[in-house]
Coordinates of C-alpha atoms in Angstrom, one line a residue:
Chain A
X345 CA -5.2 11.5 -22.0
X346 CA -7.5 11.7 -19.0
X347 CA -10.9 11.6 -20.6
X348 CA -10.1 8.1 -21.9
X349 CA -10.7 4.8 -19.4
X350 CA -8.1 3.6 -17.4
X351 CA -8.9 0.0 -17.8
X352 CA -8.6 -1.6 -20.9
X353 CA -11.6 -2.8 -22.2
X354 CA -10.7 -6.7 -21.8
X355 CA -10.3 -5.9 -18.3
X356 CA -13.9 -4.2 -18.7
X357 CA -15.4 -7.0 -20.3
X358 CA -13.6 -9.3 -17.6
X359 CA -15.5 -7.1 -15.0
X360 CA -18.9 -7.6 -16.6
X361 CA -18.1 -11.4 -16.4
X362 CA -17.6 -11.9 -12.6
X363 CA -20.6 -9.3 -12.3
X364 CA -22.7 -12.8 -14.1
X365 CA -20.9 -14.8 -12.9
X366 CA -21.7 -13.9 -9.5
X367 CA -25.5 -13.2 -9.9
X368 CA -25.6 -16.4 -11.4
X369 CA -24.5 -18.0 -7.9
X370 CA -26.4 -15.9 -5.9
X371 CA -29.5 -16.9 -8.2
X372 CA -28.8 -20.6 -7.6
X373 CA -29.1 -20.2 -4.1
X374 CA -31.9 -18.4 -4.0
X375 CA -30.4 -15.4 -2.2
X376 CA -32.3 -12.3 -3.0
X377 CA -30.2 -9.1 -4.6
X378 CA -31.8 -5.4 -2.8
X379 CA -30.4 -2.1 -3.7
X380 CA -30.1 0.0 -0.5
X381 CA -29.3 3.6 -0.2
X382 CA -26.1 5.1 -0.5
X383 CA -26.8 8.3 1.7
X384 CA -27.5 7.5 5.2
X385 CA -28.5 9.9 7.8
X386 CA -26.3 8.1 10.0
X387 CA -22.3 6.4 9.3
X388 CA -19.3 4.5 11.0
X389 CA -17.8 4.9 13.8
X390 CA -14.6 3.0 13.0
X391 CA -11.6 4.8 14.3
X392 CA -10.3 4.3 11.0
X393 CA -13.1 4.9 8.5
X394 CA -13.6 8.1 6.8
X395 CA -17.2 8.5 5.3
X396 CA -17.8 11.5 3.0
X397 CA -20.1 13.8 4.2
X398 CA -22.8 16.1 2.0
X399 CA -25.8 18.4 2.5
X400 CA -29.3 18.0 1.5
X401 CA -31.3 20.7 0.9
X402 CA -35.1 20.1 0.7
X403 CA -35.9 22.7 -2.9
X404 CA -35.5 26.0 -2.7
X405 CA -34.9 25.8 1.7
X406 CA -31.7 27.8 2.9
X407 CA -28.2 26.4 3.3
X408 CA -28.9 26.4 7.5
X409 CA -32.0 23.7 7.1
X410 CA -29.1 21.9 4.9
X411 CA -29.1 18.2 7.0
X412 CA -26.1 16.2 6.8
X413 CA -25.8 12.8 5.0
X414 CA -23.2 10.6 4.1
X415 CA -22.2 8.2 1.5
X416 CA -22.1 4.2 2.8
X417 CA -18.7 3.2 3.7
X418 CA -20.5 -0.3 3.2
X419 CA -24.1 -1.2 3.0
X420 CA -24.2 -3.2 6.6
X421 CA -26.7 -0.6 8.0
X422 CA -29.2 -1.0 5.8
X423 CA -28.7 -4.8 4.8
X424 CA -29.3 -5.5 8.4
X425 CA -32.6 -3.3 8.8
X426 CA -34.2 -5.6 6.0
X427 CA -32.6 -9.0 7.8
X428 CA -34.6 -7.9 10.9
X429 CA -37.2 -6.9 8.4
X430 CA -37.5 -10.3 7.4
X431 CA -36.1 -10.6 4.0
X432 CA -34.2 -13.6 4.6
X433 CA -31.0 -14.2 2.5
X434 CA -29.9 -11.1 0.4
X435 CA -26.7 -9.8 -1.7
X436 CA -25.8 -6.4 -2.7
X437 CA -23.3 -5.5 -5.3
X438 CA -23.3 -1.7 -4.8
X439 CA -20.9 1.9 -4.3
X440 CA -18.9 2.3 -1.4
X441 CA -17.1 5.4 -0.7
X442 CA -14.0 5.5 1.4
X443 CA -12.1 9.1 1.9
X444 CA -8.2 9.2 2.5
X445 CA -8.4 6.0 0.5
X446 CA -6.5 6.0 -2.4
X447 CA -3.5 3.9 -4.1
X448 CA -2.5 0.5 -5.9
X449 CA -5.4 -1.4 -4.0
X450 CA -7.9 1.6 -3.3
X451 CA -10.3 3.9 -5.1
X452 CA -12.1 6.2 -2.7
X453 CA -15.2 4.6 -4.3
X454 CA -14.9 0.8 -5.1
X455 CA -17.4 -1.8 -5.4
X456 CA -18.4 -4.2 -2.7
X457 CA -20.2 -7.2 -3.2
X458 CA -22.3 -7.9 0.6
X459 CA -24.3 -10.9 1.6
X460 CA -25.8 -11.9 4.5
X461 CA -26.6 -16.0 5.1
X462 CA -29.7 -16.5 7.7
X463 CA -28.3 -19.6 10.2
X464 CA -24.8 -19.7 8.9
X465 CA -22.0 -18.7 11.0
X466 CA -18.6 -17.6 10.0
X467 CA -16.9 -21.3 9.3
X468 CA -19.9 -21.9 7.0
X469 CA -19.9 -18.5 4.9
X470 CA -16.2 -19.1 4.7
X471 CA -17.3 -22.3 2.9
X472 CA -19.8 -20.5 0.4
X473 CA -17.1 -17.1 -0.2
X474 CA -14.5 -20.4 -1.0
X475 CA -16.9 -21.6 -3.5
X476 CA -17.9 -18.1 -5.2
X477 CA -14.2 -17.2 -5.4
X478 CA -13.2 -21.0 -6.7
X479 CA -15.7 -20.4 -9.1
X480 CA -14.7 -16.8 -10.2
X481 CA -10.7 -17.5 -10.3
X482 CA -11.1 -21.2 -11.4
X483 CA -8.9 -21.7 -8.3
X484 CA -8.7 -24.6 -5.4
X485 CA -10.2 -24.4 -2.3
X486 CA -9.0 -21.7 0.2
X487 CA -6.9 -22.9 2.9
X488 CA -8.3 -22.0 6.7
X489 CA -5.5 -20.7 9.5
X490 CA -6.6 -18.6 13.2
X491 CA -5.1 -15.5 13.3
X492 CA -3.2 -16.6 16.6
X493 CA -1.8 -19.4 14.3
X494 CA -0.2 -17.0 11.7
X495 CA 0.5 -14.2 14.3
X496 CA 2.6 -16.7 16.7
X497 CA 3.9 -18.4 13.5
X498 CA 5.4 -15.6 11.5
X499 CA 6.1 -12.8 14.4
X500 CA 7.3 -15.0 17.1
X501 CA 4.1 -13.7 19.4
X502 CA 0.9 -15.0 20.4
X503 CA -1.3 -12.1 19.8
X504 CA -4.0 -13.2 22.2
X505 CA -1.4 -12.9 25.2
X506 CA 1.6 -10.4 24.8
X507 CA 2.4 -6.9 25.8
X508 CA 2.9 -3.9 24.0
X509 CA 6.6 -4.1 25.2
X510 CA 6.4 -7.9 23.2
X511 CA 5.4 -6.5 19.9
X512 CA 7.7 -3.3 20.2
X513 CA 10.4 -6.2 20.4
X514 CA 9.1 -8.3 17.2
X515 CA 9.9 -5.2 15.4
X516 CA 13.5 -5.2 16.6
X517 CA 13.9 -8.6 16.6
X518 CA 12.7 -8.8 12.7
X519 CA 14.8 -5.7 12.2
X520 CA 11.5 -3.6 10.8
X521 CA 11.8 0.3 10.1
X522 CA 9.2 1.9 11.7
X523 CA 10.5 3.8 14.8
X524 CA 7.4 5.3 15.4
X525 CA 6.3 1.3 17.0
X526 CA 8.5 2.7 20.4
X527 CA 5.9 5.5 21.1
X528 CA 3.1 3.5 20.3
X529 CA 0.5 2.5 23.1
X530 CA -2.3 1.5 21.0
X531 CA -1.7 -2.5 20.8
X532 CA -4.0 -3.0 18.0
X533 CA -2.0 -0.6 16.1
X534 CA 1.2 -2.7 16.9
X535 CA -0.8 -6.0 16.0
X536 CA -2.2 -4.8 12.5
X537 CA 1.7 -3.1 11.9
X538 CA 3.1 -6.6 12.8
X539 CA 0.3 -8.8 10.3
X540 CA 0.7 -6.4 7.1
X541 CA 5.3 -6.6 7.7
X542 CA 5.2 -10.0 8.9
X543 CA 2.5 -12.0 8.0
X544 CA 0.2 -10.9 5.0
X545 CA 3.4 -11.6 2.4
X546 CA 3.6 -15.1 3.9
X547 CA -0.1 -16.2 3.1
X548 CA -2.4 -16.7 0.0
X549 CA 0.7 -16.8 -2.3
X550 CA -0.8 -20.0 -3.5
X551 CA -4.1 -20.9 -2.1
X552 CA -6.9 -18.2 -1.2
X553 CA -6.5 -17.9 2.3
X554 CA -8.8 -17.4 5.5
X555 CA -7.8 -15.8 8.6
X556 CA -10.2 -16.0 10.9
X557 CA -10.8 -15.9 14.5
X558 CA -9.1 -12.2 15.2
X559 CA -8.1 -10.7 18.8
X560 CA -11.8 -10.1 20.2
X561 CA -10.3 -6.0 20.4
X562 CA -10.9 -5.9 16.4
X563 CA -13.9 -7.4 16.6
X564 CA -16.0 -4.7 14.4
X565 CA -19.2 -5.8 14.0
X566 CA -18.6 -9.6 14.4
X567 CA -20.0 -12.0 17.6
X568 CA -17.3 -13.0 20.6
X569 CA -16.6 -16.3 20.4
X570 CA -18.8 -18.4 22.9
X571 CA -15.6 -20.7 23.4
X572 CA -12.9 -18.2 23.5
X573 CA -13.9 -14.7 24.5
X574 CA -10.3 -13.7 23.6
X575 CA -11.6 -13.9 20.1
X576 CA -14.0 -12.5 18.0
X577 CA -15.6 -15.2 14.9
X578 CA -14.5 -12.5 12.3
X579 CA -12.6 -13.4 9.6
X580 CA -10.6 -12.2 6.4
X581 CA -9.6 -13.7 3.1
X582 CA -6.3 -13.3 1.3
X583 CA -5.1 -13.7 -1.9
X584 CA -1.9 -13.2 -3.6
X585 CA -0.9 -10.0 -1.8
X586 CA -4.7 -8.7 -1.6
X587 CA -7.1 -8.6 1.3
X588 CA -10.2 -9.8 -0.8
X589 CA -12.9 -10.1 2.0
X590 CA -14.1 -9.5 5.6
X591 CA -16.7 -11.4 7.0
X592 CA -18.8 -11.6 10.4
X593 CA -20.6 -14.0 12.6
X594 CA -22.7 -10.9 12.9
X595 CA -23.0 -9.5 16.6
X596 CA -26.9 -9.5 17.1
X597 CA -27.3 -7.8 20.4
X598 CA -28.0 -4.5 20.5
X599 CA -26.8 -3.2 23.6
X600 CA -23.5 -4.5 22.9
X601 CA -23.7 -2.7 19.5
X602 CA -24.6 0.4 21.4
X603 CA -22.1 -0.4 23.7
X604 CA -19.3 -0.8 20.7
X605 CA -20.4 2.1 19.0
X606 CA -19.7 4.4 22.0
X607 CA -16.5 2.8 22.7
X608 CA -15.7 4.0 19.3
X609 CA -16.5 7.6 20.1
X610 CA -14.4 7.7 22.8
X611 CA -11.3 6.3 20.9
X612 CA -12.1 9.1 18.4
X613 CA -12.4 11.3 20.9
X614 CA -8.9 10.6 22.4
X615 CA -7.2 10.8 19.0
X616 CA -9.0 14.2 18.5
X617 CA -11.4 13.0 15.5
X618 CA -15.4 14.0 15.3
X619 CA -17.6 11.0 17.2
X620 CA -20.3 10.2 14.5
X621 CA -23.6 10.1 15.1
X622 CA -24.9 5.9 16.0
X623 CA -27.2 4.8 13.4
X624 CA -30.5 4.5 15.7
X625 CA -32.6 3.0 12.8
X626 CA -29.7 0.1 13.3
X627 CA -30.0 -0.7 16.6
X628 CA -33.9 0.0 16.7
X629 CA -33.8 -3.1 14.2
X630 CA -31.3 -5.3 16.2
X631 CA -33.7 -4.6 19.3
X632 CA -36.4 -5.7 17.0
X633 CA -34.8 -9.3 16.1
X634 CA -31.9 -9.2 14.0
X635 CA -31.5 -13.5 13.1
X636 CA -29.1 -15.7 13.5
X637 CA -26.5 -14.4 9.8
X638 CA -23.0 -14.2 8.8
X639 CA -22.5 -11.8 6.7
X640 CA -18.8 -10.6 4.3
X641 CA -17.8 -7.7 1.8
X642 CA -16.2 -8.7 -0.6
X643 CA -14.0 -6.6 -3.1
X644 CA -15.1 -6.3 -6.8
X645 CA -12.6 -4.3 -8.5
X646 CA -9.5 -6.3 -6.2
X647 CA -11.8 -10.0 -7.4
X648 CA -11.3 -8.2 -11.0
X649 CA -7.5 -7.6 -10.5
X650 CA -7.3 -11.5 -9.3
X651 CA -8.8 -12.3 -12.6
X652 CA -7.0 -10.6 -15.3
X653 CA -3.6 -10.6 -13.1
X654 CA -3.7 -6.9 -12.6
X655 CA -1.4 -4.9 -10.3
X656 CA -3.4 -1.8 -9.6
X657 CA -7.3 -1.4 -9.1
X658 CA -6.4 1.6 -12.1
X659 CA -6.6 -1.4 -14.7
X660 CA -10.0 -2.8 -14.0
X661 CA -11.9 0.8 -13.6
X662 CA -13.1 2.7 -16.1
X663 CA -12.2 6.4 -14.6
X664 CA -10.6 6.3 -10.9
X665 CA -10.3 9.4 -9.1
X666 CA -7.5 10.7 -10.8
X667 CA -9.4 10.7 -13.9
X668 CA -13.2 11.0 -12.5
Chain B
X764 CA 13.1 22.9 6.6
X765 CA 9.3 22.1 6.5
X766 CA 7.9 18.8 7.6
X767 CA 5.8 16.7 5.0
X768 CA 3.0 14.7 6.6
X769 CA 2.7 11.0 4.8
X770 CA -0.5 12.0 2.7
X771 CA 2.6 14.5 1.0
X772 CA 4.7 11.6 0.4
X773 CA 5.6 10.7 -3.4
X774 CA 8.7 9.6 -5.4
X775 CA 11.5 11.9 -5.4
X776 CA 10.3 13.7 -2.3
X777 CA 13.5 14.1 -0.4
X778 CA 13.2 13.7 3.8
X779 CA 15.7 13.6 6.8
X780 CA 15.6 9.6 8.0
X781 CA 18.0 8.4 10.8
X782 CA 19.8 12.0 10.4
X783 CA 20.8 11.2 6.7
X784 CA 18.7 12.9 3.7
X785 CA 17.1 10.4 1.5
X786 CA 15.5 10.1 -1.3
X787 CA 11.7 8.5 -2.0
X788 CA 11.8 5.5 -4.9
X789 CA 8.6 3.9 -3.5
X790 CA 5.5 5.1 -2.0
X791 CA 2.6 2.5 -0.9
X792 CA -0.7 3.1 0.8
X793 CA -1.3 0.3 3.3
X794 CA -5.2 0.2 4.8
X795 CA -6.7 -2.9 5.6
X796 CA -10.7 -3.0 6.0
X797 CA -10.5 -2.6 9.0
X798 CA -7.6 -0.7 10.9
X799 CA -5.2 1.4 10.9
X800 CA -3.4 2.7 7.2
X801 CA 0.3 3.0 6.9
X802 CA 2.3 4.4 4.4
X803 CA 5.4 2.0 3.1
X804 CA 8.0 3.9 1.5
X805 CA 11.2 2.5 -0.3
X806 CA 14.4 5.0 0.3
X807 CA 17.7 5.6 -0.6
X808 CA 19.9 7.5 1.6
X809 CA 21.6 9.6 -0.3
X810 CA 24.9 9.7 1.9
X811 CA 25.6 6.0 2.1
X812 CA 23.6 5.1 -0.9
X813 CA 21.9 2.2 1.0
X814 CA 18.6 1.7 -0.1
X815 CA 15.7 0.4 2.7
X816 CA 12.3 -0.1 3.5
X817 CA 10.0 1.9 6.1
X818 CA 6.8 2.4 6.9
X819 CA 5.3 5.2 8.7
X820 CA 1.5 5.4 10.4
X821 CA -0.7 7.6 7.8
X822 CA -1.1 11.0 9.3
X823 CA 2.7 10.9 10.8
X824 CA 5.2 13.3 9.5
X825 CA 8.7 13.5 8.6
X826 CA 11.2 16.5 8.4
X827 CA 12.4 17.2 4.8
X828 CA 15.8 17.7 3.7
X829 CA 16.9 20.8 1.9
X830 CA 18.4 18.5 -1.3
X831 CA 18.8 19.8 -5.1
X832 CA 20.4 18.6 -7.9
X833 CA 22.7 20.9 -10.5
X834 CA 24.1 20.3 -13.5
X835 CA 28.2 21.6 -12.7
X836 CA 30.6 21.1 -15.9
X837 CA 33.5 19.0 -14.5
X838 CA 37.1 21.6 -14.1
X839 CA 39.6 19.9 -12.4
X840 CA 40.9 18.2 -8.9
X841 CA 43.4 19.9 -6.7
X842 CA 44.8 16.6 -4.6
X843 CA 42.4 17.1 -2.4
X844 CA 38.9 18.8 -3.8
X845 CA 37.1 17.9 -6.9
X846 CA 36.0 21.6 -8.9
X847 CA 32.7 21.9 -11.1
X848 CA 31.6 25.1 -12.5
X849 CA 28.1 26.4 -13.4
X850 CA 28.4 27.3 -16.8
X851 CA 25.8 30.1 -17.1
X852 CA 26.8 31.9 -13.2
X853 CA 30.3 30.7 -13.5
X854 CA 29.8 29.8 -9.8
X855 CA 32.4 27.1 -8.7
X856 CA 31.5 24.2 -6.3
X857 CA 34.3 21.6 -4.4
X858 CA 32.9 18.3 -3.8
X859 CA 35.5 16.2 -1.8
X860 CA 36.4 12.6 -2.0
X861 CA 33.6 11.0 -0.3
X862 CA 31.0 12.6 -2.7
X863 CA 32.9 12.1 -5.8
X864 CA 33.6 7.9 -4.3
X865 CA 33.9 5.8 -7.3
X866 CA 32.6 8.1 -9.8
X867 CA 36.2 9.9 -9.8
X868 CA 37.0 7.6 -13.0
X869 CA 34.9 8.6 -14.9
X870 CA 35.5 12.7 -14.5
X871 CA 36.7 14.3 -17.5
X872 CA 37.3 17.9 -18.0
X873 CA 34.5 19.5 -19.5
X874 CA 31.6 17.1 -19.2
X875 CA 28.7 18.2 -17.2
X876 CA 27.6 16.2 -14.1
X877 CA 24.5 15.7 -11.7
X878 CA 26.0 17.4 -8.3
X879 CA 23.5 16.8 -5.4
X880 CA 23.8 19.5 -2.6
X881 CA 22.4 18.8 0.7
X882 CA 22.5 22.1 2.9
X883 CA 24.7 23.2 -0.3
X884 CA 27.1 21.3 -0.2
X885 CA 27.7 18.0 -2.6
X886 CA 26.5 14.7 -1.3
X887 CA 27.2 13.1 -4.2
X888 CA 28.5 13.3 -8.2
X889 CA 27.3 11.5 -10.7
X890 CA 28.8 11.3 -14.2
X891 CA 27.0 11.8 -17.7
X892 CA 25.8 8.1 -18.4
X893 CA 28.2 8.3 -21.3
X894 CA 31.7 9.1 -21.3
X895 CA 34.5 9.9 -24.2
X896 CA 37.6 8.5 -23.0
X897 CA 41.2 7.8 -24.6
X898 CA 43.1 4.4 -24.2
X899 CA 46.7 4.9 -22.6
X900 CA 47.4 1.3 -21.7
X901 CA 46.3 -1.8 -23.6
X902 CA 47.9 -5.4 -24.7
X903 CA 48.4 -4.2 -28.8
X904 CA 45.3 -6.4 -30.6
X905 CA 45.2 -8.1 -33.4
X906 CA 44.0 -7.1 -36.2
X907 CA 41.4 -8.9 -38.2
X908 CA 39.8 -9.5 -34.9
X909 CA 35.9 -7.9 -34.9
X910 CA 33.8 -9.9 -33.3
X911 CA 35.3 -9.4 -29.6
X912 CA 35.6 -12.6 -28.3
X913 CA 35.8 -11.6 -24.4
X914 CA 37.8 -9.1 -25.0
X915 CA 40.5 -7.2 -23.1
X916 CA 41.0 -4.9 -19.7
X917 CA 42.2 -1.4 -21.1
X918 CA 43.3 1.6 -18.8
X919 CA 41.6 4.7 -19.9
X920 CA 43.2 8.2 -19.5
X921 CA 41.0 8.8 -16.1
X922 CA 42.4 5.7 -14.6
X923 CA 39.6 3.5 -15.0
X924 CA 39.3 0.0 -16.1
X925 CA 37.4 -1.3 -18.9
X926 CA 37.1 -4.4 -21.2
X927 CA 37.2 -3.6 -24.8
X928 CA 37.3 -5.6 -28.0
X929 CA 40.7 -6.5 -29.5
X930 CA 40.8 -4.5 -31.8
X931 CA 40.8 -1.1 -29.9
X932 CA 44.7 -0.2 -29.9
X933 CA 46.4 2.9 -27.4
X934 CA 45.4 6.3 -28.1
X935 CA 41.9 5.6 -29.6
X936 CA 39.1 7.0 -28.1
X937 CA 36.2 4.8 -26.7
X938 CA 32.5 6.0 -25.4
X939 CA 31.9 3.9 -22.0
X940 CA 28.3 3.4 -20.2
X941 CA 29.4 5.2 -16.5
X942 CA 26.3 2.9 -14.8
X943 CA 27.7 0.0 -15.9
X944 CA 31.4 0.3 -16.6
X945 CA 30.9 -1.2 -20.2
X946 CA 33.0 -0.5 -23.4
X947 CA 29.7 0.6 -25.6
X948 CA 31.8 1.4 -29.3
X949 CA 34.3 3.8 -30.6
X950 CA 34.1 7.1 -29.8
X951 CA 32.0 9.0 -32.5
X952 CA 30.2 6.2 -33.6

């Protein structure tokens, strides 16, 4: 029956628990929780982000003054306005809404928990997203590795110098099914094709695990490396199967922002999808002083699953799409 | 035959991979935070029965094959074609030995089987997943024996092989599981 929950309500209660659980640690640490806004004039322009879009409609105006908004596909925008506002540390634990985003691990809207650390960079949040996680999952420590580590270990390649002819040939040479890899000229396609086959099944099986360090061309929002401009200091945590959390040494210059933004337009461009408007108010605040932060999103429902040994985001919400 | 983009893709949706029609058993969206989604599909192709793993970029797509399965009632073999009959058009269908494979034991006049066509024509024949079939060779048991301790190999009138307890003698007729070859009781029991 579809009007009923699709979590139990163990699993519910579970959820309410890790909700404590992590205000608790945020309190301890003095790191402020804000609510930001989950329609935003502006969105992403991640080649591979859909945001949903709506209308607003000041009362009683006609459907062509309608402006567009969108829901948050994360609440970075806005948690970096009030950084370069001056808040200092903050968390969020809010709505995201992903479209085409929908199966064992996604809900097109899932709840992310964000924070942003003033004068930490990424191998110090790792340290603190360890500890929150340790404390949830009454697990060990998570194990560190660089993504060139992994990559080279499990696919044969080092990601930060190959070809796309190299990677067409690790999926031969690992006898993958995916002849589509031949016609493919996008080499961060072939890259991310290569970690989810070859190397996600390998690690967190036992340990939470960091990746960190990825090829500075899936860089997002994160800072180049000042030692290795190969790399950007991004990283990503795994555990048991599931991509828990992606984190940033945050990039705080805005004309590189600008510049990434645009770059993004023109890669949607060339695969024929809508460039999105750039957030202005964003880069207005990064040109204003955004400090010194690393900041992660982490995964509520997929922390959820971890803790009550689920095997689809169905079990820990209440009504998923299917049943919304 | 139309093409199904990945969004389409779901469990028993049959496609056209490496010229062979196959059948979906597994369906997974792949999307990490950030990057391009996939779509991971188990298969079995329906031809050699082999069952593998691919994975597709979301947003690709993939032609479908024209498969469908029929219930046929079972009529005879002619040395060289396998016949089943539609019972309510009457309509008669020939599979031929690489479609019937292994299943051939288990065909007894009468019983109504899965017949999967692929362009209309059988790919493959599956049996009811219980058959009625009589002993014509066995070692003679003995006969206080219940318990069937191990058991022994009995030929049944379709030529297949089964173990059966001690007690089953020539000329009885025994219900076997066709998916796993196992002697389940006495027929009508």
């Amino acid at each position: 029956m579809n009007w009923q929950a699709s979590a139990n309500l163990e699993n519910l209660k579970k959820r309410a628990e890790v909700l404590a659980t992590i205000r608790t640690f945020f309190a301890e640490r003095n790191v402020l929780e804000v609510d930001t806004q989950a329609l935003s004039h502006a969105t992403v322009t991640d080649l591979h982000l859909v945001s949903f879009e709506t209308q607003f409609l000041q009362a009683g105006a006609n459907k062509d003054s309608a402006t567009t908004l969108y829901l948050q596909t994360s609440p970075e925008f806005a948690m970096k306005r009030l950084l370069a506002s001056g808040s200092g540390c903050i968390y969020q634990i809010c709505k995201a809404f992903r479209n085409e985003e929908s199966g064992r691990f996604h809900n097109p809207e899932f709840t992310i928990l964000e924070w942003y650390r003033e004068e930490f960079d990424h191998f110090e949040l790792m340290k603190e997203v360890s500890r929150l996680v340790e404390r949830v999952l009454k697990c060990r420590p998570a194990e560190q590795f660089t993504y060139q580590q992994v990559f080279s270990n499990y696919v044969g390649v080092d990601p930060l110098h190959c070809t796309i002819a190299d990677l067409q040939q690790a999926v031969l040479t690992h006898q993958l099914h995916a002849d589509w890899v031949l016609q493919e000229h996008n080499l961060d396609t072939l890259l991310q094709y290569l970690f989810t086959e070859l190397v996600e099944p390998k690690i967190g099986q036992n340990l939470p695990c960091f990746i960190y360090n990825f090829p500075a061309s899936q860089a997002a929002l994160a800072k180049i490396s000042g030692v290795d401009n190969r790399v950007a200091e991004r990283f990503e945590l795994y555990f048991k199967g599931i991509e828990l959390a992606n984190g940033f040494h945050e990039l705080t210059n805005s004309v590189e922002q600008k510049q990434r933004f645009e770059a993004d337009n023109r890669l949607r461009q060339r695969y024929n999808l809508q460039p999105k408007p750039i957030d202005e108010n964003l880069l207005q605040a990064l040109t204003h002083g955004l400090p010194n932060c690393a900041g992660v999103a982490l995964g509520i429902d997929r922390l959820v699953m971890l803790t009550v040994d689920a095997c689809a985001i169905d079990d820990v919400i209440a009504f998923p799409v299917n049943r919304a | 035959m139309a093409n199904f983009s990945t969004s389409e893709f779901k469990n028993g949706l049959k496609l056209m991979i490496d010229g062979e029609p196959c059948n979906i058993l597994d369906n997974e969206t792949v999307k990490p935070g950030k990057g391009q989604a996939f779509n991971r599909i188990k298969i079995r192709k329906l031809i050699s029965g082999k069952v593998i793993e691919k994975t597709y970029k979301s947003g690709e797509s993939v032609e479908g094959a024209d498969v469908m399965e029929t219930d046929l009632a079972y009529l005879y073999a002619d040395g060289e074609f396998w016949h089943f009959m539609n019972n309510d058009t009457f309509e008669q269908i020939a599979a031929d030995e690489k479609a019937v494979g292994d299943n051939v034991k288990w065909l007894k006049e009468g019983d109504l089987c899965v017949i999967t066509l692929w362009n209309g024509s059988p790919i493959t024949v599956t049996p009811p997943n219980f058959v009625e079939l009589e002993v014509t060779e066995t070692d003679p048991g003995l006969k206080g024996d219940t318990a069937g301790t191990g058991g022994k190999p009995a030929t049944l009138n379709t030529g297949a092989v089964v173990r059966v307890p001690l007690f089953i003698q020539i000329g009885e007729v025994v219900k076997v599981d066709t998916r796993s070859g196992e002697y389940v009781s006495r027929a009508g029991k």
